[in-house]
Structure formats: structure tokens, C-alpha cells
Tab-separated table of C-alpha atoms and ligand atoms in Angstrom:
chain	number	residue	atom	x	y	z
A	1	MET	CA	10.391	-27.721	-20.497
A	2	GLU	CA	7.411	-30.066	-20.453
A	3	LYS	CA	4.618	-29.104	-18.077
A	4	MET	CA	3.634	-31.531	-15.355
A	5	TRP	CA	0.102	-31.582	-16.681
A	6	ALA	CA	1.157	-32.173	-20.329
A	7	GLY	CA	-0.685	-35.523	-20.327
A	8	ARG	CA	-4.080	-33.844	-20.234
A	9	PHE	CA	-3.277	-31.191	-22.848
A	10	ALA	CA	-3.037	-31.491	-26.606
A	11	GLY	CA	-1.407	-28.091	-27.065
A	12	THR	CA	1.271	-26.143	-25.193
A	13	LEU	CA	1.080	-22.932	-23.237
A	14	ASP	CA	1.689	-19.716	-25.178
A	15	LYS	CA	5.140	-18.275	-24.352
A	16	GLU	CA	3.842	-14.943	-23.145
A	17	ALA	CA	1.064	-16.588	-21.137
A	18	ASP	CA	3.674	-18.866	-19.602
A	19	ASP	CA	5.730	-15.875	-18.453
A	20	PHE	CA	2.614	-14.158	-17.222
A	21	ASN	CA	1.634	-17.206	-15.210
A	22	SER	CA	5.040	-17.839	-13.700
A	23	SER	CA	5.943	-16.797	-10.173
A	24	ILE	CA	9.415	-18.262	-9.788
A	25	SER	CA	11.078	-14.885	-10.290
A	26	PHE	CA	9.722	-13.831	-6.916
A	27	ASP	CA	8.636	-16.946	-5.030
A	28	SER	CA	12.159	-18.374	-5.300
A	29	LYS	CA	12.822	-16.221	-2.220
A	30	MET	CA	11.006	-18.947	-0.290
A	31	TYR	CA	13.238	-21.815	-1.405
A	32	ARG	CA	14.451	-22.574	2.104
A	33	GLU	CA	10.915	-22.732	3.423
A	34	ASP	CA	9.751	-24.815	0.472
A	35	ILE	CA	12.521	-27.343	0.997
A	36	ARG	CA	12.101	-27.463	4.756
A	37	GLY	CA	8.372	-28.041	4.337
A	38	SER	CA	9.011	-30.848	1.846
A	39	MET	CA	11.447	-32.543	4.206
A	40	ALA	CA	8.873	-32.534	7.002
A	41	HIS	CA	6.231	-33.800	4.578
A	42	ALA	CA	8.447	-36.662	3.345
A	43	ALA	CA	9.315	-37.694	6.897
A	44	MET	CA	5.596	-37.788	7.735
A	45	LEU	CA	4.749	-39.800	4.603
A	46	SER	CA	7.210	-42.500	5.605
A	47	ALA	CA	6.224	-42.449	9.285
A	48	GLN	CA	2.658	-43.097	8.124
A	49	ASN	CA	3.774	-45.844	5.717
A	50	ILE	CA	2.542	-43.849	2.738
A	51	ILE	CA	5.998	-44.026	1.144
A	52	SER	CA	8.913	-46.267	2.115
A	53	VAL	CA	11.640	-45.242	4.540
A	54	GLU	CA	14.215	-45.656	1.743
A	55	ASP	CA	12.310	-43.305	-0.535
A	56	ALA	CA	11.912	-40.777	2.255
A	57	ASP	CA	15.631	-40.963	3.045
A	58	LYS	CA	16.473	-40.412	-0.603
A	59	ILE	CA	14.067	-37.491	-0.810
A	60	ILE	CA	15.394	-35.836	2.332
A	61	ALA	CA	19.040	-36.329	1.345
A	62	GLY	CA	18.264	-34.985	-2.130
A	63	LEU	CA	16.487	-31.952	-0.693
A	64	GLU	CA	19.389	-31.287	1.654
A	65	GLU	CA	21.747	-31.296	-1.288
A	66	ILE	CA	19.528	-28.957	-3.288
A	67	LEU	CA	19.331	-26.614	-0.316
A	68	SER	CA	23.071	-26.466	0.118
A	69	ASP	CA	23.641	-26.047	-3.636
A	70	LEU	CA	21.180	-23.153	-3.719
A	71	ASP	CA	22.731	-21.598	-0.611
A	72	SER	CA	26.216	-21.791	-2.089
A	73	GLY	CA	25.146	-20.568	-5.511
A	74	LYS	CA	26.142	-23.847	-7.181
A	75	LEU	CA	22.554	-24.340	-8.307
A	76	MET	CA	20.571	-21.599	-10.070
A	77	PHE	CA	16.810	-21.360	-10.329
A	78	ASN	CA	15.441	-22.563	-13.616
A	79	LEU	CA	13.133	-19.762	-14.650
A	80	ASP	CA	11.338	-22.112	-17.038
A	81	CYS	CA	9.724	-23.694	-14.010
A	82	GLU	CA	6.404	-22.129	-13.104
A	83	ASP	CA	7.173	-21.617	-9.456
A	84	ILE	CA	9.537	-22.585	-6.671
A	85	HIS	CA	7.491	-25.677	-5.810
A	86	MET	CA	7.740	-27.060	-9.350
A	87	PHE	CA	11.416	-26.186	-9.494
A	88	VAL	CA	12.366	-28.032	-6.324
A	89	GLU	CA	10.338	-31.100	-7.268
A	90	ALA	CA	11.742	-31.226	-10.807
A	91	GLU	CA	15.294	-30.759	-9.544
A	92	LEU	CA	14.797	-33.470	-6.935
A	93	THR	CA	13.445	-35.944	-9.472
A	94	ALA	CA	16.313	-35.154	-11.842
A	95	ARG	CA	18.719	-35.968	-9.014
A	96	ILE	CA	17.158	-39.005	-7.317
A	97	GLY	CA	14.799	-40.444	-9.924
A	98	ASP	CA	11.455	-42.082	-9.133
A	99	ALA	CA	11.552	-41.451	-5.384
A	100	GLY	CA	11.333	-37.734	-6.190
A	101	LYS	CA	8.025	-38.324	-7.924
A	102	LYS	CA	6.551	-39.575	-4.636
A	103	LEU	CA	7.120	-36.352	-2.696
A	104	HIS	CA	3.926	-34.731	-3.887
A	105	THR	CA	1.735	-37.549	-2.515
A	106	ALA	CA	-0.984	-36.228	-0.198
A	107	ARG	CA	-0.365	-32.561	-0.792
A	108	SER	CA	-1.048	-29.901	-3.405
A	109	ARG	CA	0.726	-26.737	-4.384
A	110	ASN	CA	-2.214	-24.957	-2.805
A	111	ASP	CA	-1.374	-26.061	0.715
A	112	GLN	CA	2.329	-26.013	-0.089
A	113	VAL	CA	2.324	-22.342	-1.023
A	114	ALA	CA	0.170	-21.486	1.991
A	115	LEU	CA	2.743	-23.234	4.151
A	116	ASP	CA	5.759	-21.625	2.510
A	117	VAL	CA	4.363	-18.122	2.842
A	118	ARG	CA	3.626	-18.649	6.537
A	119	LEU	CA	7.107	-19.992	7.200
A	120	TYR	CA	8.707	-17.200	5.220
A	121	LEU	CA	6.685	-14.457	6.884
A	122	ARG	CA	7.425	-15.898	10.296
A	123	ARG	CA	11.167	-15.775	9.702
A	124	ARG	CA	11.166	-12.365	8.060
A	125	THR	CA	8.842	-10.787	10.602
A	126	ASN	CA	11.081	-11.973	13.420
A	127	GLU	CA	13.950	-10.221	11.637
A	128	LEU	CA	11.861	-7.054	11.388
A	129	ILE	CA	11.098	-7.288	15.094
A	130	GLU	CA	14.826	-7.448	15.825
A	131	LEU	CA	15.441	-4.374	13.667
A	132	THR	CA	12.619	-2.552	15.426
A	133	LYS	CA	14.184	-3.445	18.770
A	134	LYS	CA	17.485	-2.019	17.605
A	135	LEU	CA	15.766	1.207	16.673
A	136	ILE	CA	14.028	1.394	20.045
A	137	SER	CA	17.330	0.905	21.796
A	138	VAL	CA	18.924	3.733	19.781
A	139	ILE	CA	15.984	5.985	20.640
A	140	CYS	CA	16.351	5.147	24.323
A	141	ASP	CA	20.028	6.101	24.306
A	142	LYS	CA	19.297	9.408	22.570
A	143	ALA	CA	16.452	10.090	24.957
A	144	GLU	CA	18.667	9.466	27.955
A	145	GLU	CA	21.322	11.846	26.631
A	146	ASN	CA	18.624	14.477	26.144
A	147	LYS	CA	16.423	14.015	29.141
A	148	ASP	CA	17.156	17.579	30.266
A	149	ALA	CA	17.134	19.224	26.808
A	150	ILE	CA	14.159	21.564	27.007
A	151	MET	CA	12.122	22.170	23.872
A	152	PRO	CA	8.627	23.343	23.079
A	153	GLY	CA	6.026	20.620	22.895
A	154	TYR	CA	3.498	21.361	20.140
A	155	THR	CA	-0.148	20.915	19.397
A	156	HIS	CA	-1.452	22.111	16.012
A	157	LEU	CA	2.265	22.745	15.370
A	158	GLN	CA	1.883	25.710	17.731
A	159	ARG	CA	4.124	25.899	20.782
A	160	ALA	CA	2.103	24.491	23.634
A	161	GLN	CA	4.095	23.508	26.736
A	162	PRO	CA	7.732	22.906	27.529
A	163	ILE	CA	8.893	19.297	27.407
A	164	THR	CA	12.255	17.653	27.040
A	165	PHE	CA	13.619	16.202	23.851
A	166	GLY	CA	14.095	12.929	25.722
A	167	HIS	CA	10.392	12.812	26.498
A	168	HIS	CA	9.503	13.535	22.887
A	169	LEU	CA	11.789	10.758	21.635
A	170	LEU	CA	10.371	8.234	24.068
A	171	ALA	CA	6.904	8.798	22.646
A	172	TYR	CA	8.275	7.182	19.482
A	173	ALA	CA	9.884	4.372	21.464
A	174	SER	CA	6.444	3.567	22.912
A	175	MET	CA	4.936	3.456	19.415
A	176	PHE	CA	7.572	1.028	18.184
A	177	VAL	CA	7.048	-1.169	21.236
A	178	ARG	CA	3.376	-1.443	20.247
A	179	ASP	CA	4.382	-2.173	16.655
A	180	ILE	CA	6.336	-5.172	17.855
A	181	GLY	CA	3.285	-6.263	19.826
A	182	ARG	CA	1.145	-6.081	16.692
A	183	MET	CA	3.613	-8.172	14.694
A	184	GLU	CA	3.853	-10.717	17.496
A	185	ASP	CA	0.073	-10.957	17.781
A	186	ALA	CA	-0.235	-11.652	14.075
A	187	LEU	CA	2.560	-14.226	14.249
A	188	LYS	CA	0.806	-16.020	17.086
A	189	ARG	CA	-2.465	-16.238	15.168
A	190	MET	CA	-0.858	-17.423	11.954
A	191	ASN	CA	1.407	-20.032	13.513
A	192	LEU	CA	-0.706	-22.995	12.383
A	193	SER	CA	0.199	-25.405	9.614
A	194	PRO	CA	-2.050	-25.563	6.542
A	195	LEU	CA	-0.084	-28.474	5.046
A	196	GLY	CA	-2.279	-31.502	4.500
A	197	SER	CA	-5.245	-29.382	3.461
A	198	CYS	CA	-4.144	-30.592	0.024
A	199	ALA	CA	-5.947	-29.050	-2.935
A	200	LEU	CA	-8.974	-28.098	-0.811
A	201	ALA	CA	-10.758	-31.152	0.564
A	202	GLY	CA	-8.082	-32.999	2.485
A	203	THR	CA	-6.856	-36.397	1.364
A	204	THR	CA	-7.669	-40.101	1.362
A	205	TYR	CA	-4.208	-40.946	2.711
A	206	ASN	CA	-3.708	-41.512	6.403
A	207	THR	CA	-1.599	-38.395	6.963
A	208	ASP	CA	-0.404	-36.972	10.264
A	209	ARG	CA	-0.704	-33.240	9.961
A	210	GLU	CA	0.219	-32.663	13.588
A	211	MET	CA	3.566	-34.334	13.027
A	212	VAL	CA	4.379	-31.981	10.155
A	213	ALA	CA	3.203	-29.007	12.196
A	214	LYS	CA	5.435	-29.950	15.104
A	215	ALA	CA	8.461	-30.515	12.868
A	216	LEU	CA	8.011	-27.023	11.436
A	217	ASP	CA	7.561	-25.347	14.837
A	218	PHE	CA	3.901	-24.550	14.396
A	219	ASP	CA	1.604	-24.428	17.403
A	220	GLY	CA	-0.937	-26.661	15.671
A	221	ILE	CA	-2.815	-27.158	12.397
A	222	VAL	CA	-5.418	-25.152	10.495
A	223	ILE	CA	-8.574	-27.129	11.272
A	224	ASN	CA	-10.495	-26.623	8.015
A	225	SER	CA	-8.879	-27.680	4.750
A	226	LEU	CA	-10.728	-25.092	2.646
A	227	ASP	CA	-9.664	-22.358	5.004
A	228	GLY	CA	-6.135	-23.737	5.003
A	229	VAL	CA	-5.689	-23.044	1.293
A	230	SER	CA	-7.891	-19.938	0.976
A	231	ASP	CA	-6.712	-17.902	3.920
A	232	ARG	CA	-4.344	-15.003	3.435
A	233	ASP	CA	-5.492	-13.093	6.521
A	234	PHE	CA	-2.052	-13.511	8.012
A	235	CYS	CA	-0.535	-11.566	5.102
A	236	LEU	CA	-3.068	-8.810	5.632
A	237	GLU	CA	-2.540	-8.673	9.378
A	238	LEU	CA	1.200	-8.473	9.014
A	239	MET	CA	0.985	-5.933	6.214
A	240	SER	CA	-1.252	-3.871	8.390
A	241	ALA	CA	1.235	-4.113	11.261
A	242	TYR	CA	4.028	-3.129	8.868
A	243	SER	CA	1.902	-0.211	7.659
A	244	VAL	CA	1.410	1.110	11.167
A	245	THR	CA	5.148	0.824	11.796
A	246	MET	CA	5.787	2.733	8.567
A	247	MET	CA	3.280	5.369	9.659
A	248	HIS	CA	5.260	5.849	12.869
A	249	LEU	CA	8.524	6.019	10.970
A	250	SER	CA	6.913	8.521	8.641
A	251	ARG	CA	5.745	10.818	11.453
A	252	PHE	CA	9.188	10.605	12.993
A	253	SER	CA	10.697	11.403	9.586
A	254	GLU	CA	8.420	14.368	9.172
A	255	GLU	CA	9.558	15.757	12.513
A	256	GLY	CA	13.190	15.084	11.674
A	257	ILE	CA	12.726	16.976	8.418
A	258	LEU	CA	11.101	19.909	10.217
A	259	TRP	CA	13.634	19.935	13.047
A	260	SER	CA	16.561	19.974	10.648
A	261	SER	CA	15.155	22.909	8.637
A	262	TRP	CA	16.721	26.355	9.044
A	263	GLU	CA	13.462	27.486	10.605
A	264	PHE	CA	13.858	25.046	13.510
A	265	LYS	CA	17.479	23.894	13.593
A	266	PHE	CA	16.763	21.640	16.553
A	267	ILE	CA	18.854	18.851	15.121
A	268	GLU	CA	21.431	18.268	12.467
A	269	LEU	CA	21.414	14.984	10.604
A	270	ASP	CA	24.807	13.472	9.968
A	271	ASP	CA	26.404	13.831	6.533
A	272	ALA	CA	26.057	10.077	6.167
A	273	TYR	CA	22.260	10.439	6.059
A	274	THR	CA	21.829	13.630	4.052
A	275	THR	CA	22.567	14.707	0.508
A	276	GLY	CA	23.604	17.928	-1.186
A	277	SER	CA	21.986	19.726	-4.072
A	278	SER	CA	23.333	19.620	-7.613
A	279	ILE	CA	22.947	23.404	-7.940
A	280	ARG	CA	22.585	25.026	-4.512
A	281	PRO	CA	25.839	24.656	-2.612
A	282	GLN	CA	24.313	25.546	0.771
A	283	LYS	CA	21.830	22.675	0.799
A	284	LYS	CA	21.827	19.671	3.086
A	285	ASN	CA	18.759	17.618	2.375
A	286	PRO	CA	17.182	15.003	4.661
A	287	ASP	CA	16.651	12.543	1.775
A	288	MET	CA	16.607	9.396	3.900
A	289	ALA	CA	13.868	10.728	6.157
A	290	GLU	CA	11.920	11.921	3.114
A	291	LEU	CA	12.259	8.540	1.440
A	292	VAL	CA	11.015	6.759	4.528
A	293	ARG	CA	8.028	9.103	4.555
A	294	GLY	CA	7.526	8.491	0.835
A	295	LYS	CA	7.841	4.722	0.997
A	296	THR	CA	5.094	4.605	3.598
A	297	GLY	CA	2.689	5.118	0.716
A	298	ARG	CA	3.783	1.994	-1.062
A	299	VAL	CA	3.513	-0.137	2.047
A	300	TYR	CA	-0.068	1.101	2.517
A	301	GLY	CA	-0.613	0.467	-1.191
A	302	ASN	CA	0.500	-3.149	-0.907
A	303	LEU	CA	-1.998	-3.719	1.895
A	304	MET	CA	-4.814	-2.143	-0.135
A	305	ALA	CA	-3.809	-4.139	-3.208
A	306	LEU	CA	-4.040	-7.470	-1.436
A	307	LEU	CA	-7.251	-6.580	0.396
A	308	THR	CA	-8.734	-5.731	-2.980
A	309	THR	CA	-7.376	-8.866	-4.634
A	310	LEU	CA	-8.962	-11.071	-2.013
A	311	LYS	CA	-12.320	-9.390	-1.632
A	312	GLY	CA	-14.152	-11.118	-4.463
A	313	LEU	CA	-12.492	-14.526	-4.418
A	314	PRO	CA	-14.649	-17.606	-4.039
A	315	LEU	CA	-13.182	-20.468	-1.991
A	316	ALA	CA	-10.752	-22.124	-2.317
A	317	TYR	CA	-7.510	-21.387	-4.205
A	318	ASN	CA	-7.630	-18.999	-7.149
A	319	LYS	CA	-4.623	-17.910	-9.130
A	320	ASP	CA	-5.288	-14.326	-8.077
A	321	MET	CA	-3.755	-15.362	-4.781
A	322	GLN	CA	-0.333	-15.570	-6.353
A	323	GLU	CA	-0.457	-11.764	-6.106
A	324	ASP	CA	-0.023	-11.991	-2.324
A	325	LYS	CA	3.700	-12.562	-2.511
A	326	GLU	CA	5.016	-9.561	-4.402
A	327	ALA	CA	2.911	-7.298	-2.227
A	328	VAL	CA	3.948	-8.729	1.107
A	329	PHE	CA	7.586	-9.224	0.068
A	330	ASP	CA	7.809	-5.618	-1.059
A	331	SER	CA	6.387	-4.422	2.248
A	332	ILE	CA	8.881	-6.509	4.190
A	333	GLU	CA	11.839	-5.340	2.147
A	334	THR	CA	10.729	-1.725	2.319
A	335	LEU	CA	10.254	-1.789	6.072
A	336	GLU	CA	13.543	-3.613	6.484
A	337	LYS	CA	15.438	-0.951	4.556
A	338	CYS	CA	13.660	1.880	6.338
A	339	LEU	CA	14.412	0.479	9.789
A	340	SER	CA	18.000	-0.235	8.812
A	341	VAL	CA	18.680	3.311	7.708
A	342	PHE	CA	16.579	4.975	10.387
A	343	ALA	CA	18.353	3.625	13.470
A	344	PRO	CA	21.836	4.896	12.569
A	345	MET	CA	20.337	8.157	11.302
A	346	ILE	CA	18.876	8.767	14.774
A	347	ALA	CA	22.013	7.511	16.518
A	348	THR	CA	24.222	9.988	14.645
A	349	MET	CA	21.990	13.070	14.649
A	350	ARG	CA	23.300	16.033	16.614
A	351	VAL	CA	20.948	17.803	18.961
A	352	ASN	CA	21.037	21.588	19.149
A	353	ARG	CA	19.904	22.152	22.716
A	354	GLU	CA	20.391	25.925	22.555
A	355	ASN	CA	18.010	26.353	19.667
A	356	MET	CA	15.464	24.110	21.301
A	357	TYR	CA	15.703	26.141	24.475
A	358	LYS	CA	15.432	29.422	22.586
A	359	ALA	CA	12.295	28.192	20.840
A	360	ALA	CA	10.864	27.166	24.197
A	361	GLN	CA	11.387	30.706	25.503
A	362	GLY	CA	8.979	32.143	22.945
A	363	GLY	CA	5.308	31.445	22.495
A	364	PHE	CA	4.210	31.769	26.138
A	365	ILE	CA	4.491	28.056	26.667
A	366	ASN	CA	4.641	28.577	30.438
A	367	ALA	CA	1.179	30.215	30.513
A	368	THR	CA	-0.473	27.058	31.889
A	369	ASP	CA	2.065	27.057	34.702
A	370	LEU	CA	1.249	30.658	35.508
A	371	ALA	CA	-2.422	29.716	35.763
A	372	ASP	CA	-1.499	26.742	37.987
A	373	TYR	CA	0.445	29.208	40.177
A	374	LEU	CA	-2.732	31.184	40.819
A	375	VAL	CA	-4.639	27.960	41.489
A	376	ARG	CA	-2.073	27.072	44.152
A	377	LYS	CA	-2.698	30.496	45.666
A	378	GLY	CA	-6.410	29.664	45.938
A	379	LEU	CA	-8.060	30.785	42.679
A	380	PRO	CA	-10.347	28.396	40.760
A	381	PHE	CA	-8.645	27.212	37.553
A	382	ARG	CA	-11.103	28.881	35.139
A	383	SER	CA	-10.618	32.289	36.784
A	384	ALA	CA	-6.849	31.833	36.767
A	385	TYR	CA	-6.977	30.800	33.110
A	386	LYS	CA	-8.855	33.994	32.232
A	387	ILE	CA	-6.447	36.290	34.090
A	388	VAL	CA	-3.428	34.661	32.445
A	389	GLY	CA	-5.053	35.083	29.042
A	390	GLN	CA	-5.306	38.820	29.717
A	391	ILE	CA	-1.674	38.944	30.867
A	392	VAL	CA	-0.524	37.138	27.704
A	393	ALA	CA	-2.442	39.668	25.603
A	394	GLU	CA	-0.739	42.486	27.511
A	395	CYS	CA	2.690	40.914	26.944
A	396	ILE	CA	2.029	40.582	23.219
A	397	ALA	CA	0.983	44.245	23.069
A	398	LYS	CA	4.094	45.283	25.033
A	399	LYS	CA	6.332	42.946	23.018
A	400	THR	CA	7.557	41.169	26.112
A	401	VAL	CA	7.286	37.701	27.674
A	402	LEU	CA	5.814	36.398	30.943
A	403	ASP	CA	9.249	35.957	32.488
A	404	GLU	CA	10.094	39.634	31.967
A	405	LEU	CA	6.835	41.353	32.817
A	406	PRO	CA	7.409	43.313	36.066
A	407	LEU	CA	5.635	42.292	39.255
A	408	GLU	CA	3.574	45.535	39.402
A	409	ALA	CA	2.069	44.662	36.039
A	410	TYR	CA	1.142	41.230	37.413
A	411	LYS	CA	-0.314	42.724	40.567
A	412	ALA	CA	-2.588	44.918	38.474
A	413	HIS	CA	-4.254	41.657	37.337
A	414	SER	CA	-4.295	39.896	40.702
A	415	GLU	CA	-3.045	40.588	44.207
A	416	LEU	CA	-2.153	36.898	44.505
A	417	PHE	CA	0.955	37.365	42.381
A	418	ASP	CA	4.287	37.565	44.185
A	419	ASN	CA	7.980	37.386	43.396
A	420	ASP	CA	7.994	33.573	43.577
A	421	LEU	CA	6.002	33.467	40.341
A	422	TYR	CA	9.188	33.899	38.322
A	423	THR	CA	10.798	30.669	39.532
A	424	ASP	CA	7.457	28.928	39.137
A	425	ILE	CA	7.240	29.760	35.453
A	426	SER	CA	10.880	29.162	34.567
A	427	LEU	CA	11.133	26.516	31.857
A	428	GLU	CA	13.153	24.250	34.152
A	429	THR	CA	10.451	24.395	36.821
A	430	CYS	CA	7.729	23.843	34.242
A	431	VAL	CA	9.397	20.637	33.113
A	432	GLU	CA	10.455	19.377	36.514
A	433	LYS	CA	7.023	19.929	38.028
A	434	ARG	CA	5.376	17.663	35.463
A	435	ILE	CA	5.680	14.798	37.911
A	436	SER	CA	2.485	12.976	37.003
A	437	ALA	CA	3.030	9.428	35.746
A	438	GLY	CA	4.114	9.561	32.099
A	439	GLY	CA	4.909	13.288	32.319
A	440	THR	CA	7.986	15.075	31.037
A	441	CYS	CA	10.068	15.390	34.254
A	442	ALA	CA	13.425	13.625	34.474
A	443	ALA	CA	12.175	11.012	36.962
A	444	SER	CA	9.381	10.044	34.598
A	445	ILE	CA	11.835	9.709	31.736
A	446	ASP	CA	13.970	7.425	33.886
A	447	SER	CA	10.997	5.261	34.635
A	448	GLN	CA	9.923	5.165	30.971
A	449	LEU	CA	13.453	4.170	29.998
A	450	CYS	CA	13.493	1.448	32.597
A	451	HIS	CA	10.147	0.110	31.371
A	452	ILE	CA	11.156	0.086	27.700
A	453	ARG	CA	14.591	-1.381	28.310
A	454	LYS	CA	13.040	-4.164	30.346
A	455	PHE	CA	10.783	-4.900	27.359
A	456	LEU	CA	13.834	-5.029	25.072
A	457	LYS	CA	15.573	-7.525	27.344
A	458	ASN	CA	12.680	-9.999	27.298
B	513	LIG	N1	2.569	-20.151	-7.722
B	513	LIG	C1	1.336	-20.412	-7.077
B	513	LIG	C2	1.041	-19.268	-6.104
B	513	LIG	O1	1.906	-18.586	-5.797
B	513	LIG	C3	1.374	-21.683	-6.321
B	513	LIG	C4	0.051	-22.371	-6.173
B	513	LIG	C5	-0.396	-22.839	-7.472
B	513	LIG	N2	-1.597	-23.627	-7.418
B	513	LIG	C6	-2.380	-23.836	-8.481
B	513	LIG	N3	-3.398	-24.546	-8.314
B	513	LIG	N4	-2.119	-23.270	-9.630
B	513	LIG	O2	-0.063	-19.053	-5.699
């Protein structure tokens, strides 16, 4: 296939160099965006009398046909074309003749690709937001079912204080709500059209960039043409938002993996989301959760790769920038798959309340409540804290727990202790008394659920 620039060249491009240079194998994903952008551009060119109405009509009709043929599979990408932009233009010209050759007036592939990537990322990120919302909704349902399932809350992976499983799950829901916020913020900032920046300096034609921007649902235009073609910040911002979402999924995965181990047995993942071992018949492995945790690394890697690619680039377009697409596409597809498998994995997991409760009974996780008991009876917190520390040490030595230590033993530490201490340090009381805003009691969980579900509705 003859190159568009063949006129200036005496020789042809080496075959291997041609393959190396080509991006159509991956940027063809943006064919819808490329075609939509070209339609808006053609309409603007004719509105501004840069091309005739007849030519614009032919171009738009031709592009519509190409779009539907690609959608239906009637038309295949020609991998001999360097990229999706060249492919669409060549196909259009083959179909409608000379009018097709007018489409590229007053634009460059540099602003075209910047436009396509923005349009593509906008669509795909909105899909990721929907998937994240689905996950949040699944988490909310699980949390509601388990708002009275008592488990140990941990710090340093040491049992710390009793909480409910519902409360623990809703911590993740809050993280994913923020993740959506980060994606939406980035979308807002990037929703400006670079088209019309042309190669780098703008154009001598009397274009109407605002018209194109409006037709493509942008909030406005990029105001500097050099910036318009050089900027890939929006890729970085989104990839960073995706990375944080992956980090949250990865922490959640890690907990799921721990909780489903024989050592914890707090949950059991459904057969649909676990695998067996080829040699050990007893095994049930949390592969999906592990893969999500593992794939987090590649999403971080994509972000680092593009940051590094961009850091030394002079303005404006450099071919290095073609590297943006594989990185950001891979991050999108990875996050998409992770979210898609994660939501049903959480929806179908079984919760072993008994084991959670049993774990909560060990580890003196009601010790803070015992100290608070003494504070209510008039002791300063630090003194109460010290006494309870001594009682815990005594329990450990006697191989017993706070709930079973007899009252006389308590009284030996402080006369303030009475029989009511036992109800005060029961796990149920410990949880239900955490009434501070955002705490683990059932009323707080209800209010968290209400807050998050309201967010999902808007
Ligand atoms: N395939 C190119 C990319 O993805 C399109 C822009 C090409 N521009 C150029 N001047 N070579 O970045």
C-alpha cells in the first residue's frame, strides 16, 4: 500500500520498520471515536464554507456506512494502514472518491489522535464507573445482611476491637465511592476538545472549534494548540485513578484470601470463583482474588510506563506518544475484568458468622471497653488503662478471658468493679455501644448504607 507521504520520498519504508511504526493493531479499538470525530469535523468544515455542503454530505454518509460495516463485521481493518486514522480516510476515499480527500483539511493526525483518545477514555471510563457502582451495590447488600455479624477488627493484623462484618465491608464501599469521584474529576478536567489544534500551531482556515466541541459533547476547547497535541495528562490522571481502584480491589482481595484460609475460615468463596489443585484434592484456591491482587501490579506499571515515556518529550507531538494507548487500554481492560469478576465473587461468598464470633472471643478485644467501664465509674482513662493491662496479664497467666474472670479477681484490682461489668464487656455491648458517627453499631451501618445508596441513585 502506498504511503500518503510517498510524494516526498524516493524510497519505501522497510517492512519491519513499517510494522514497528504501525499502531492499527491496537488503535483500531477507537474506530467509533475516530469516525464520530471526523463527522463532526466535516460538518464544521462545510458550515464554515471550507468545503462544500455536497462534499460534507458525501463524507458523512460515507463515514456512516464505514461505521456500520465495521460494527457488523462486513468491513475488516486493513493492517497495512499505519493507524486507524489512515485506515478510515483511505477507506472513505476508496468509497466516495475526491470528496474523501478533503476530510483532512484543517486538521492533523496529531489533534485527531488526541481527540480520539479523549473520546474513547470518556466512554470507557463511564463504563468502569458503572461497574464500580455495581460492585458498591453488591457490597452494600452483603453489609446489610451482615450488620450484626460480629468479628474482630484488626490493627497490625492483631485482634484489636470487635466490629461487625457489615461495618468492615462498608469501609470498602466508601473507598470505591471515592474511586468513582477520582474518575469523574479526571473526566471533568479532560472534557475539552483538542481538535483544530492541527499539527501544533493551529490553522490558516477559518475553523469553528467550538462547534466541533459541542457536537462531540465536550465542555469547551483546549485553548493552546501546542498543549492540545502534547497533553496526555488525562491518560495519566485516569490511569492513576484506575491504579487506586486496583489498590482497593487488591486489599479487598488480600482480605478475602486470608478470610477464606483454614486459619480464619470467616468466609467461603463460591465454587464459581475458586479453583482446585491438580495434586492436592483438599484444596480450594482463591485464584480470582489472587489474580486481582496480581494484576494490580500491571496497572501500576502502565502508569509508570507512560509517566516515564512522557517525562523527556519536547513539545509538541513525538511518536513516543503512540505508547500511551496500549498502556491505558490495558489498564482499562484489566480493571474492567477485575471489577466484573469481583462483584459476583462478593455476592456469592458465604459468611461464617460462628467462626467470626469465635475469633472475636479471643484476643481480649473487649479490653478497651473494660477500661471505659472504669472511666464511667469515675477513674481517669490512663489509670483505667493501666489496671486493665494488669488484668489482661493475669488472664493470660491463668489461661482465661476477661468474660470469665471471677468478680473477686476483678475487685482485687479495683473496688469500682461490679457484676454489671460482664454485660458491659460482652461483644454485643461492645459493638452496640460504638454509637459515635461512623462507628460499628447497627444504627451507624444503617446510616452509612443510606448515604452510599443515595450516592448510587444519583
Ligand atoms: N498513530 C499515531 C499515534 O498513535 C497517530 C499520530 C501520528 N502523528 C504523526 N505525526 N506521526 O500517536
